[in-house]
Amino acid sequence: MWGIIRQKVAAGGGSPVARIRPVVSNLRNYSSAVKQMMVREALNSALDEEMSADPKVFLMGEEVGEYQGAYKISKGLLEKYGPERVLDTPITEAGFTGIGVGAAYYGLKPVVEFMTFNFSMQAIDHIINSAAKSNYMSSGQISVPIVFRGPNGAAAGVGAQHSHCYAAWYASVPGLKVLSPYSSEDARGLLKAAIRDPDPVVFLENELLYGESFPVSAEVLDSSFCLPIGKAKIEREGKDVTITAFSKIVGLSLKAAEILAKEGISAEVINLRSIRPLDRSTINASVRKTNRLVTVEEGFPQHGVGAEICASVIEESFGYLDAPVERIAGADVPMPYAANLERMAVPQVEDIVRAAKRACYRSVPMAAAA
Amino acid sequence: MATAYSSAKFVQPLSLNSTINGRSRDNSLFDPLKTGTSFLGSTRKLRVNSVHSNQGNVRRRLPVVAVSEVVKEKKLITKQEGLELYEDMILGRSFEDMCAQMYYRGKMFGFVHLYNGQEAVSTGFIKLLKKEDSVVSTYRDHVHALSKGVPARAVMSELFGKATGCCRGQGGSMHMFSKEHNLLGGFAFIGEGIPVATGAAFTSKYRREVLKEADCDHVTLAFFGDGTCNNGQFFECLNMAALWKLPIVFVVENNLWAIGMSHLRATSDPQIYKKGPAFGMPGFHVDGMDVLKVREVAKEAIERARRGEGPTLVECETYRFRGHSLADPDELRDPAEKARYAARDPITALKKYLIESSLASEAELKAIEKKIDEVVEDAVEFADESAPPPRSQLLENVFADPKGFGIGPDGRYRCEDPKFTEGTAHV
């Protein structure tokens, strides 16, 4: 299943270079044999494969059928599976989410798409009260194998009501699993895991990542590929400061790590992947290694994901910290519309770099220069 | 008063009296006049009150109707009115066309939803309002703002994200607010504006009856689309508006499509105007591509609300010539359908009417078009030259109370620190 091919050029005998070329499965290797896949295609293929593997899986949401998906994630699925399994709903989030939860009670596996997670607020009663709490309230008799998915967080210039990040909201609810992929590998693996999972899963994608391509190995493309829920991934190893992030911010953190490397700071970037359950052991192990922590997220600061990570690290690894934990979040204001204000309201690469430097006691100003 | 009812056939549901007499004994539980039942509540006092009020209602209740094709012939208008309507519709159309141009040049961004083709509804309704009346809209709100009186410069600046916009650049295309003109938004979520509008109507009634401002007869208009009519909030508000007789008119701009979802695929009973009588208010269906017909029905509905007789549901059959938003490829709509509605363009129809009934000459109408072109060009220039919002504006207006950001680490209110609104939001 791993399919790693290694070509070793024999070192002895005259050829100056011994080269190991893993062709697949190491995603940081950009060799030409590795396929590039957009996050959009990754999600589409994951949905496609899960729907063909299990006839109980169906997709419902606004514009998922004839429109091919509001962001084209469900492209081609209507032709393949028909209108009984790919349902275009009227604009009734509360209604169709409730219908999905009811179907899940009786053994089907719905995938409910919200055009953006902002609209899930119209259905949040069903997500939390009907789906998340049912297994507990029924003492294990009713499980709800449902997936709520859709884009989450800020896009570009869409205003205050379309830019809210719901990671912290849903991650505070016991009974829900909350996942947030970054790359195509994450998207495929986590969506498949979510659909196969017997519990309600909130799957937070990001609109700006849909068009980004990432290299994927043959293992990822296999139809039984699945990532474990509750396990974070260390995207980049380092030894000076730990940076935790999820979704689009992972990309910004990796760029920040490149900049920091040039200044002699080796940053370890953790892609959380799973917000609930949070992979506290990976985060703490990393902090015990680097002794410094910077948490980055796009959502609002108070009671955010970063707050939880900081509290967890202080509880479990206080003695290992060499510097106060740094928390970077979106500005504590509803998202403004004007382009320059919006840029200021969302974390940028420079903010991450400055926070990492502060954690490493390099003197930097607290706020960005004008 | 009777004009709207006399000229059309109407569907009259059974009045409460006949229903009760016709029911069998088995259904006597639902008979509010029978004092023997405990259905109306457990206390004797409550039962007596409700029986009394029910009897009153039964006698006073008028038949609630759902009317289609309510206006057969156009009513006469004066030249002044005609030119005003024409100018407003041309302003809406030119403005939206300019928005599309600006979007493709990168000056506007995010979500932009254009109103081309639906101008008759906005002009027909809003031009009958006073300044104190309120309008609540959805994300397709540029033209509602313009009709209500928000200057084109302010709307264009808002769309460009400049500090001179009507919301200083903080709202954007979908969130147009104006306290001065009583434009209450601008909501992105469909169905979100309807309860807000119902609340505004409630305030109007409250001010008149509880606060004793006897001349407060403000009416509220709620604009929304066909997709919204399947949403729970719509029905909840129809119920409460009729229950409390609120001065509101629910205007459905039925353009048959919700992004790519056809109204017929999403709705069990596509005739929205019939949903009014189910809640006890009249429902009218009008040709929304004809501004004069819309205006007639609007007059009826707004007068009804002003007199305190309660809400009305008006369904305007209209069409949007462009896609749902500027990012919508608009592939699902049949070109033949688009052509059919393009032939019924409300602006061409009004122009034809004005010229044929000798209310205005070609030259006058051309002069209006030229004037509007200049207004729109001026708006673009103004918006272009305006400055973007300053950095300090990021943290403003989160709270009305300036102490809302709490107390800083130095023990003083954060808002008193002059450095608080500088730099990024390090709160």
Coordinates of N, CA and C in Angstrom, one line a residue, chain A residues 63 66-67 71 88-93 115 118-119 122 156-162 331-341 344-345 351 366-369, chain B residues 109-111 158-159 161 169-172 174-175 188-190 192 227 230-231 233 258-261 265-266 328-329 332 388-391 394-395 398 424-426:
Chain A
E63 N -28.0 24.3 -4.1 CA -27.3 24.3 -5.3 C -26.2 23.2 -5.5
E66 N -28.0 20.6 -9.7 CA -27.9 21.2 -11.1 C -26.9 22.3 -11.2
Y67 N -26.7 23.0 -10.2 CA -25.7 24.1 -10.3 C -24.3 23.6 -10.1
Y71 N -19.7 26.2 -5.0 CA -18.3 26.3 -5.2 C -17.7 25.2 -6.0
D88 N -31.1 18.9 -4.3 CA -31.1 20.4 -4.2 C -32.2 20.8 -3.3
T89 N -31.9 21.5 -2.2 CA -32.9 21.9 -1.3 C -33.4 23.3 -1.5
P90 N -34.6 23.7 -1.0 CA -35.0 25.1 -1.0 C -34.1 25.8 0.1
I91 N -34.3 27.1 0.2 CA -33.4 27.8 1.1 C -34.0 27.7 2.6
T92 N -33.8 26.6 3.1 CA -34.4 26.3 4.5 C -33.4 25.6 5.3
E93 N -32.4 26.3 5.8 CA -31.3 25.6 6.5 C -31.9 24.8 7.7
M115 N -23.9 26.4 2.3 CA -23.3 27.2 1.3 C -22.1 28.0 1.9
N118 N -21.7 30.4 7.7 CA -22.5 31.4 8.3 C -24.0 31.0 8.3
F119 N -24.4 30.3 7.2 CA -25.8 30.0 7.1 C -26.1 28.8 8.1
Q122 N -28.6 29.4 11.0 CA -30.0 29.2 10.9 C -30.4 27.8 11.3
A156 N -12.9 36.8 0.4 CA -12.3 38.1 0.0 C -13.4 39.2 -0.2
G157 N -13.5 40.1 0.7 CA -14.5 41.2 0.5 C -15.9 40.9 0.6
V158 N -16.3 39.9 1.4 CA -17.7 39.5 1.4 C -18.4 40.0 2.6
G159 N -17.8 40.9 3.4 CA -18.5 41.5 4.4 C -18.7 40.7 5.7
A160 N -19.3 41.4 6.7 CA -19.3 40.9 8.1 C -20.1 39.6 8.2
Q161 N -21.2 39.5 7.5 CA -22.1 38.3 7.7 C -21.6 37.1 7.0
H162 N -20.6 37.2 6.1 CA -20.2 36.0 5.4 C -18.8 35.6 5.8
A331 N -9.0 40.2 14.1 CA -9.4 41.4 14.9 C -10.7 41.2 15.6
D332 N -10.8 41.8 16.7 CA -12.0 41.6 17.5 C -13.2 42.5 17.1
V333 N -13.4 42.5 15.8 CA -14.4 43.4 15.2 C -15.1 42.6 14.1
P334 N -16.4 42.9 13.8 CA -17.0 42.2 12.7 C -16.2 42.5 11.4
M335 N -16.2 41.6 10.5 CA -15.3 41.8 9.4 C -15.7 43.0 8.5
P336 N -14.8 44.0 8.4 CA -15.2 45.2 7.6 C -15.1 44.8 6.1
Y337 N -15.8 45.7 5.3 CA -15.8 45.4 3.9 C -14.6 46.0 3.1
A338 N -14.2 47.2 3.5 CA -13.2 47.9 2.7 C -11.9 47.1 2.7
A339 N -11.3 47.0 1.5 CA -10.2 46.1 1.3 C -9.1 46.3 2.3
N340 N -8.7 47.6 2.5 CA -7.6 47.8 3.4 C -7.9 47.4 4.9
L341 N -9.2 47.7 5.3 CA -9.5 47.3 6.6 C -9.6 45.8 6.8
M344 N -6.4 44.3 7.5 CA -5.9 44.5 8.9 C -6.6 43.6 9.8
A345 N -7.8 43.1 9.5 CA -8.6 42.3 10.4 C -8.3 40.9 10.4
D351 N 2.4 39.2 10.8 CA 1.9 39.1 12.2 C 2.5 37.9 12.9
M366 N 4.9 45.8 19.2 CA 3.7 44.9 19.4 C 2.8 45.0 18.2
A367 N 2.7 46.2 17.6 CA 1.8 46.4 16.5 C 2.5 46.6 15.2
A368 N 1.8 46.4 14.1 CA 2.5 46.6 12.8 C 2.8 48.1 12.6
A369 N 3.8 48.4 11.9 CA 4.2 49.8 11.6 C 3.2 50.3 10.6
Chain B
F109 N -15.5 44.6 -5.3 CA -15.1 43.3 -5.0 C -16.1 42.6 -4.1
G110 N -15.8 41.3 -3.9 CA -16.7 40.6 -3.0 C -18.0 40.1 -3.7
F111 N -19.1 40.2 -3.0 CA -20.3 39.7 -3.6 C -21.1 41.0 -4.1
E158 N -19.6 53.4 -1.1 CA -19.7 52.2 -0.2 C -19.3 51.0 -0.9
L159 N -19.7 50.9 -2.2 CA -19.3 49.7 -3.0 C -17.8 49.6 -3.3
G161 N -15.7 50.7 -1.2 CA -15.1 50.5 0.1 C -14.3 51.7 0.6
G169 N -17.8 52.4 4.3 CA -16.9 51.3 3.8 C -17.0 50.0 4.7
Q170 N -17.7 50.1 5.8 CA -17.7 48.9 6.7 C -18.8 47.9 6.3
G171 N -19.8 48.3 5.5 CA -20.8 47.4 5.2 C -20.6 46.7 3.9
G172 N -20.6 47.4 2.8 CA -20.4 46.8 1.6 C -21.7 46.7 0.8
M174 N -23.8 44.4 0.3 CA -24.9 43.7 0.8 C -25.5 44.3 2.1
H175 N -24.8 45.3 2.6 CA -25.2 45.8 3.9 C -25.3 47.3 3.9
A188 N -27.6 39.9 4.4 CA -27.1 38.9 3.5 C -27.9 37.6 3.5
F189 N -28.4 37.2 4.7 CA -29.1 36.0 4.8 C -30.5 36.2 4.4
I190 N -31.0 35.3 3.5 CA -32.4 35.6 3.1 C -33.3 35.2 4.2
E192 N -33.7 37.0 6.7 CA -33.2 37.8 7.9 C -33.9 39.1 8.0
G227 N -37.2 32.6 -3.2 CA -36.5 31.6 -2.4 C -36.8 31.7 -0.9
N230 N -39.8 30.1 1.2 CA -39.9 28.7 1.7 C -39.2 28.7 3.1
N231 N -38.7 29.8 3.6 CA -38.0 29.9 4.8 C -38.9 30.1 6.0
Q233 N -38.7 31.8 8.7 CA -38.9 33.1 9.2 C -40.0 33.9 8.5
A258 N -33.6 31.2 -7.6 CA -32.8 31.5 -6.4 C -31.4 30.9 -6.7
I259 N -30.5 31.8 -7.1 CA -29.2 31.4 -7.7 C -29.5 30.5 -8.9
G260 N -29.4 29.2 -8.8 CA -29.6 28.3 -9.9 C -30.8 27.4 -9.6
M261 N -31.5 27.7 -8.6 CA -32.7 26.8 -8.2 C -34.0 27.5 -8.6
R265 N -38.9 24.2 -8.7 CA -38.3 23.0 -8.2 C -38.2 23.0 -6.7
A266 N -38.4 24.2 -6.1 CA -38.1 24.3 -4.7 C -39.4 24.4 -3.8
D328 N -21.8 34.7 -10.8 CA -22.7 33.6 -11.2 C -22.6 33.5 -12.8
P329 N -22.2 32.3 -13.3 CA -22.2 32.1 -14.7 C -23.5 32.1 -15.4
L332 N -27.9 28.0 -16.1 CA -29.1 27.2 -16.0 C -30.3 27.8 -16.5
P388 N -9.7 55.7 1.1 CA -10.2 54.5 1.9 C -10.2 54.8 3.3
P389 N -10.9 54.0 4.1 CA -11.0 54.3 5.5 C -9.7 54.3 6.2
P390 N -9.4 55.2 7.2 CA -8.2 55.2 7.9 C -8.0 54.0 8.8
R391 N -6.8 53.6 9.1 CA -6.5 52.5 9.9 C -7.3 52.5 11.2
L394 N -10.8 50.8 12.0 CA -11.0 49.3 12.1 C -11.8 49.0 13.4
L395 N -11.4 49.7 14.5 CA -12.0 49.3 15.7 C -13.2 50.2 16.1
V398 N -17.8 49.3 16.9 CA -18.2 47.9 17.4 C -19.3 48.1 18.4
T424 N -2.5 47.6 14.3 CA -3.5 46.5 14.1 C -4.2 46.3 15.4
A425 N -5.2 45.6 15.4 CA -6.1 45.5 16.5 C -5.5 44.6 17.6
H426 N -4.6 45.1 18.3 CA -4.0 44.4 19.4 C -4.8 44.7 20.6

